[in-house]
């Protein structure tokens, strides 16, 4: 414990975690703004089924969050199994980036989007197949218990959402190629052949631009899944990740390619035997200047 003689010099504040009602009110308000009942002109903003389901998203997310917190406790080998209120925010942050009306046109699409974001936030942190299988079962159970089994929504196929499927368009005035539109949308029918073709095209362009760090990847299914995870993290504001794997498994190559597609700048630290804190701070300086 901190000695009282030390604590007397500080103003101590206890900020407890908000209760379920407060959390529901906070995120419920955000959902109602993103999925309004109607536009300013009085027309319905979304379909009745989409609107009804959107009002249940907070309840579904809290149920999954509570189940994961209760079951997936931190251990010495799983010390990073810590789930807090930020994880709820990340789920809704992902849901809100998908355009309403253009992409979200049915309750099935909205539920697949929510499940995709919850899977990325919670399941991607789990490290073994047993935990991941438990999470899949938990998701199905929560959807079935809360929404009912009549519509079969708990049996919907998995969907994968990305923002790099649409090709670049030409400027009608200059004829120059404009940056491709970044629309967060599902991979059609979860067809990895389409995804493989799109990423393969970006990979060819990346090799032309970056001959020094050219990548020539075999895009098997697991590589595509990892690529989509990395791409989503890069596109998410303040997104961060620690990629763990054996050397030569493609962590750097996939990250470089995902950064190229996201039009992000890559900064890499080169370690040497004499590398010190001073060198680290010097490497940080240009990053801070770039970030403004």
Short mmCIF file of C-alpha atoms in Angstrom, two decimals:
data_model
loop_
_atom_site.label_atom_id
_atom_site.label_comp_id
_atom_site.label_asym_id
_atom_site.label_seq_id
_atom_site.Cartn_x
_atom_site.Cartn_y
_atom_site.Cartn_z
CA UNK A 1 0.00 0.00 0.00
CA UNK A 2 1.05 3.61 -0.54
CA UNK A 3 2.09 5.22 2.76
CA UNK A 4 -0.26 7.87 4.11
CA UNK A 5 2.62 10.34 4.33
CA UNK A 6 2.97 10.05 0.53
CA UNK A 7 -0.76 10.04 -0.20
CA UNK A 8 -1.32 13.27 1.71
CA UNK A 9 0.50 15.13 -1.08
CA UNK A 10 -2.00 13.98 -3.73
CA UNK A 11 -5.67 14.42 -4.43
CA UNK A 12 -7.05 10.87 -4.58
CA UNK A 13 -10.01 10.13 -6.82
CA UNK A 14 -11.80 6.84 -7.26
CA UNK A 15 -13.44 6.48 -10.69
CA UNK A 16 -15.47 3.24 -10.71
CA UNK A 17 -16.57 1.47 -13.87
CA UNK A 18 -19.98 2.75 -15.03
CA UNK A 19 -22.91 0.47 -14.31
CA UNK A 20 -24.78 -1.47 -16.99
CA UNK A 21 -27.51 1.18 -17.18
CA UNK A 22 -24.98 3.99 -17.69
CA UNK A 23 -23.08 2.03 -20.35
CA UNK A 24 -26.32 1.25 -22.16
CA UNK A 25 -27.28 4.91 -22.08
CA UNK A 26 -23.89 6.11 -23.37
CA UNK A 27 -23.63 3.72 -26.32
CA UNK A 28 -27.38 3.73 -26.90
CA UNK A 29 -27.21 7.47 -27.54
CA UNK A 30 -24.46 6.92 -30.10
CA UNK A 31 -26.46 4.21 -31.84
CA UNK A 32 -29.55 6.44 -32.05
CA UNK A 33 -27.47 9.19 -33.68
CA UNK A 34 -25.95 6.82 -36.24
CA UNK A 35 -29.23 4.99 -36.90
CA UNK A 36 -31.86 7.75 -36.60
CA UNK A 37 -35.58 7.04 -36.80
CA UNK A 38 -35.92 9.43 -39.71
CA UNK A 39 -34.11 12.12 -41.67
CA UNK A 40 -34.71 15.82 -41.24
CA UNK A 41 -37.20 15.73 -44.14
CA UNK A 42 -39.30 13.15 -42.31
CA UNK A 43 -38.34 10.16 -44.47
CA UNK A 44 -37.29 6.91 -42.79
CA UNK A 45 -33.50 6.73 -42.51
CA UNK A 46 -33.28 2.93 -42.53
CA UNK A 47 -35.62 -0.02 -42.83
CA UNK A 48 -37.73 -1.05 -39.88
CA UNK A 49 -35.82 -4.31 -39.36
CA UNK A 50 -32.44 -2.54 -39.41
CA UNK A 51 -33.70 0.12 -37.00
CA UNK A 52 -35.11 -2.48 -34.60
CA UNK A 53 -31.89 -4.50 -34.61
CA UNK A 54 -29.73 -1.40 -34.15
CA UNK A 55 -31.54 -0.69 -30.87
CA UNK A 56 -30.48 -4.15 -29.63
CA UNK A 57 -26.78 -3.84 -30.49
CA UNK A 58 -25.83 -2.33 -27.14
CA UNK A 59 -27.58 -5.14 -25.28
CA UNK A 60 -25.86 -7.78 -27.44
CA UNK A 61 -22.43 -6.20 -27.07
CA UNK A 62 -22.67 -5.88 -23.30
CA UNK A 63 -23.79 -9.51 -23.04
CA UNK A 64 -20.77 -10.72 -25.06
CA UNK A 65 -18.44 -8.40 -23.14
CA UNK A 66 -19.68 -9.68 -19.77
CA UNK A 67 -19.35 -13.32 -20.90
CA UNK A 68 -15.80 -12.80 -22.16
CA UNK A 69 -14.74 -10.95 -19.00
CA UNK A 70 -16.13 -13.73 -16.83
CA UNK A 71 -14.72 -16.66 -18.80
CA UNK A 72 -11.46 -15.38 -20.26
CA UNK A 73 -9.51 -14.43 -17.15
CA UNK A 74 -5.82 -13.48 -17.27
CA UNK A 75 -3.28 -16.19 -16.41
CA UNK A 76 0.54 -16.25 -16.55
CA UNK A 77 0.37 -17.57 -20.13
CA UNK A 78 -2.59 -15.34 -21.06
CA UNK A 79 -1.69 -12.18 -19.19
CA UNK A 80 -3.17 -10.00 -21.95
CA UNK A 81 -6.71 -11.35 -21.42
CA UNK A 82 -7.89 -8.03 -20.02
CA UNK A 83 -11.14 -6.63 -21.39
CA UNK A 84 -12.39 -3.19 -20.43
CA UNK A 85 -14.73 -0.44 -21.56
CA UNK A 86 -12.44 0.49 -24.46
CA UNK A 87 -13.29 -2.83 -26.11
CA UNK A 88 -16.96 -1.87 -26.19
CA UNK A 89 -15.99 1.42 -27.82
CA UNK A 90 -13.93 -0.35 -30.48
CA UNK A 91 -16.85 -2.58 -31.45
CA UNK A 92 -19.14 0.39 -32.06
CA UNK A 93 -16.34 2.37 -33.67
CA UNK A 94 -16.09 -0.34 -36.31
CA UNK A 95 -19.87 -0.57 -36.77
CA UNK A 96 -20.19 3.19 -37.25
CA UNK A 97 -17.57 3.29 -40.05
CA UNK A 98 -19.81 1.24 -42.33
CA UNK A 99 -22.05 3.53 -44.42
CA UNK A 100 -25.73 3.22 -43.64
CA UNK A 101 -28.02 2.74 -46.62
CA UNK A 102 -25.22 2.18 -49.13
CA UNK A 103 -23.94 -0.96 -47.41
CA UNK A 104 -26.21 -1.63 -44.43
CA UNK A 105 -29.52 -2.38 -46.12
CA UNK A 106 -30.76 -5.39 -44.15
CA UNK A 107 -30.69 -6.70 -40.61
CA UNK A 108 -28.56 -9.64 -41.77
CA UNK A 109 -25.82 -7.27 -43.01
CA UNK A 110 -25.95 -5.23 -39.81
CA UNK A 111 -25.73 -8.33 -37.63
CA UNK A 112 -22.85 -9.71 -39.70
CA UNK A 113 -21.07 -6.36 -39.37
CA UNK A 114 -21.58 -6.32 -35.59
CA UNK A 115 -20.40 -9.91 -35.28
CA UNK A 116 -17.34 -9.17 -37.41
CA UNK A 117 -16.36 -6.20 -35.24
CA UNK A 118 -16.95 -8.09 -31.99
CA UNK A 119 -14.88 -10.98 -33.33
CA UNK A 120 -12.01 -8.69 -34.28
CA UNK A 121 -12.05 -6.94 -30.91
CA UNK A 122 -12.46 -9.97 -28.63
CA UNK A 123 -11.55 -13.17 -30.48
CA UNK A 124 -8.39 -11.87 -32.14
CA UNK A 125 -6.88 -11.48 -28.67
CA UNK A 126 -7.40 -15.17 -27.84
CA UNK A 127 -4.41 -17.42 -28.40
CA UNK A 128 -5.64 -21.00 -28.70
CA UNK A 129 -8.30 -22.86 -30.68
CA UNK A 130 -10.30 -23.87 -27.61
CA UNK A 131 -10.80 -20.26 -26.52
CA UNK A 132 -11.71 -19.19 -30.06
CA UNK A 133 -14.23 -22.04 -30.39
CA UNK A 134 -15.77 -21.01 -27.07
CA UNK A 135 -16.14 -17.44 -28.34
CA UNK A 136 -17.90 -18.58 -31.53
CA UNK A 137 -20.32 -20.64 -29.42
CA UNK A 138 -20.83 -17.69 -27.07
CA UNK A 139 -21.71 -15.38 -29.98
CA UNK A 140 -24.27 -17.81 -31.37
CA UNK A 141 -25.81 -18.33 -27.93
CA UNK A 142 -26.09 -14.60 -27.21
CA UNK A 143 -27.71 -13.93 -30.60
CA UNK A 144 -30.11 -16.85 -30.19
CA UNK A 145 -31.04 -15.95 -26.60
CA UNK A 146 -31.52 -12.24 -27.26
CA UNK A 147 -32.98 -12.24 -30.78
CA UNK A 148 -34.64 -15.66 -30.86
CA UNK A 149 -34.03 -18.62 -33.12
CA UNK A 150 -37.05 -18.11 -35.39
CA UNK A 151 -35.21 -16.03 -38.01
CA UNK A 152 -32.03 -18.11 -37.82
CA UNK A 153 -29.86 -15.02 -37.35
CA UNK A 154 -27.51 -16.97 -35.08
CA UNK A 155 -26.70 -19.24 -38.03
CA UNK A 156 -25.76 -16.50 -40.49
CA UNK A 157 -22.46 -17.20 -42.29
CA UNK A 158 -19.42 -15.18 -41.24
CA UNK A 159 -18.72 -12.03 -43.19
CA UNK A 160 -15.44 -10.15 -43.59
CA UNK A 161 -15.44 -6.37 -43.95
CA UNK A 162 -12.66 -4.42 -45.68
CA UNK A 163 -12.29 -0.97 -47.24
CA UNK A 164 -10.12 -1.62 -50.30
CA UNK A 165 -12.38 -3.56 -52.68
CA UNK A 166 -13.45 -0.67 -54.91
CA UNK A 167 -11.18 0.30 -57.82
CA UNK A 168 -9.79 3.78 -58.34
CA UNK A 169 -11.73 6.14 -60.59
CA UNK A 170 -10.43 8.66 -63.10
CA UNK A 171 -10.79 12.39 -62.64
CA UNK A 172 -13.24 13.45 -65.37
CA UNK A 173 -11.40 16.75 -65.91
CA UNK A 174 -7.75 15.69 -65.87
CA UNK A 175 -8.03 11.98 -66.63
CA UNK A 176 -5.71 11.21 -63.72
CA UNK A 177 -6.36 8.29 -61.42
CA UNK A 178 -7.88 9.39 -58.14
CA UNK A 179 -7.36 7.57 -54.84
CA UNK A 180 -9.70 4.57 -54.58
CA UNK A 181 -12.78 5.14 -52.40
CA UNK A 182 -12.46 3.71 -48.89
CA UNK A 183 -15.85 2.13 -48.29
CA UNK A 184 -16.08 -0.35 -45.42
CA UNK A 185 -18.08 -3.20 -46.92
CA UNK A 186 -18.27 -7.00 -46.83
CA UNK A 187 -16.28 -9.24 -49.15
CA UNK A 188 -18.94 -10.53 -51.58
CA UNK A 189 -20.19 -13.89 -50.28
CA UNK A 190 -16.94 -14.13 -48.24
CA UNK A 191 -15.33 -15.14 -51.55
CA UNK A 192 -11.60 -15.26 -50.97
CA UNK A 193 -10.97 -15.56 -54.72
CA UNK A 194 -12.24 -11.99 -55.18
CA UNK A 195 -10.17 -10.80 -52.23
CA UNK A 196 -7.08 -12.61 -53.52
CA UNK A 197 -7.45 -10.93 -56.91
CA UNK A 198 -7.80 -7.44 -55.43
CA UNK A 199 -4.86 -7.82 -53.05
CA UNK A 200 -2.78 -9.40 -55.84
CA UNK A 201 -3.34 -6.28 -57.95
CA UNK A 202 -2.20 -4.04 -55.09
CA UNK A 203 0.83 -6.29 -54.57
CA UNK A 204 1.92 -5.80 -58.18
CA UNK A 205 1.65 -2.03 -57.82
CA UNK A 206 3.54 -2.17 -54.52
CA UNK A 207 6.41 -4.02 -56.21
CA UNK A 208 6.62 -1.34 -58.89
CA UNK A 209 6.76 1.49 -56.36
CA UNK A 210 8.93 -0.21 -53.70
CA UNK A 211 11.50 -2.28 -55.51
CA UNK A 212 13.73 -2.42 -52.43
CA UNK A 213 11.00 -3.93 -50.24
CA UNK A 214 9.12 -5.77 -52.96
CA UNK A 215 6.88 -8.51 -51.63
CA UNK A 216 5.86 -11.67 -53.44
CA UNK A 217 3.38 -13.37 -51.17
CA UNK A 218 1.43 -16.58 -51.57
CA UNK A 219 -2.05 -15.43 -50.52
CA UNK A 220 -3.45 -18.59 -48.94
CA UNK A 221 -6.57 -18.32 -46.80
CA UNK A 222 -4.83 -17.81 -43.44
CA UNK A 223 -2.64 -15.09 -44.95
CA UNK A 224 -5.77 -13.32 -46.23
CA UNK A 225 -7.37 -13.51 -42.78
CA UNK A 226 -4.27 -12.02 -41.15
CA UNK A 227 -4.08 -9.37 -43.86
CA UNK A 228 -7.67 -8.28 -43.22
CA UNK A 229 -6.97 -8.03 -39.50
CA UNK A 230 -3.87 -5.90 -40.04
CA UNK A 231 -5.64 -3.71 -42.60
CA UNK A 232 -8.53 -3.08 -40.21
CA UNK A 233 -6.14 -2.09 -37.41
CA UNK A 234 -4.28 0.36 -39.66
CA UNK A 235 -7.51 2.00 -40.86
CA UNK A 236 -8.83 2.33 -37.30
CA UNK A 237 -7.94 5.66 -35.64
CA UNK A 238 -5.35 5.06 -32.87
CA UNK A 239 -5.27 1.37 -33.81
CA UNK A 240 -2.36 -0.71 -32.53
CA UNK A 241 -1.31 -4.34 -32.57
CA UNK A 242 1.53 -6.62 -31.56
CA UNK A 243 2.13 -9.28 -34.22
CA UNK A 244 3.58 -12.45 -32.72
CA UNK A 245 5.00 -15.24 -34.85
CA UNK A 246 8.11 -17.05 -35.99
CA UNK A 247 10.58 -15.24 -38.23
CA UNK A 248 9.77 -15.38 -41.92
CA UNK A 249 6.04 -15.95 -41.42
CA UNK A 250 5.15 -12.76 -43.31
CA UNK A 251 4.41 -10.29 -40.51
CA UNK A 252 6.46 -7.46 -42.04
CA UNK A 253 5.42 -8.16 -45.62
CA UNK A 254 1.72 -8.23 -44.83
CA UNK A 255 2.03 -5.04 -42.76
CA UNK A 256 3.95 -3.24 -45.51
CA UNK A 257 1.36 -4.22 -48.11
CA UNK A 258 -1.56 -3.25 -45.85
CA UNK A 259 0.12 0.11 -45.16
CA UNK A 260 0.58 0.68 -48.88
CA UNK A 261 -3.12 0.03 -49.53
CA UNK A 262 -4.07 2.37 -46.66
CA UNK A 263 -1.66 5.01 -48.04
CA UNK A 264 0.13 5.11 -44.70
CA UNK A 265 3.77 5.94 -44.00
CA UNK A 266 6.03 3.15 -42.74
CA UNK A 267 8.67 3.80 -40.06
CA UNK A 268 10.96 1.01 -38.92
CA UNK A 269 13.64 0.97 -36.23
CA UNK A 270 16.92 -0.75 -37.10
CA UNK A 271 18.50 -2.35 -34.05
CA UNK A 272 22.27 -2.57 -33.56
CA UNK A 273 24.53 -3.77 -30.74
CA UNK A 274 25.10 -0.20 -29.60
CA UNK A 275 21.43 0.84 -29.83
CA UNK A 276 20.46 2.90 -26.77
CA UNK A 277 17.69 5.06 -25.35
CA UNK A 278 19.22 8.05 -27.11
CA UNK A 279 18.94 6.28 -30.46
CA UNK A 280 15.34 5.39 -29.70
CA UNK A 281 14.48 9.01 -28.96
CA UNK A 282 16.25 10.10 -32.17
CA UNK A 283 14.16 7.57 -34.12
CA UNK A 284 10.99 8.96 -32.51
CA UNK A 285 11.72 12.56 -33.54
CA UNK A 286 10.83 12.27 -37.26
CA UNK A 287 7.69 10.30 -36.35
CA UNK A 288 6.54 13.11 -34.05
CA UNK A 289 7.25 15.68 -36.79
CA UNK A 290 5.26 13.63 -39.30
CA UNK A 291 2.36 13.29 -36.88
CA UNK A 292 2.39 17.05 -36.27
#
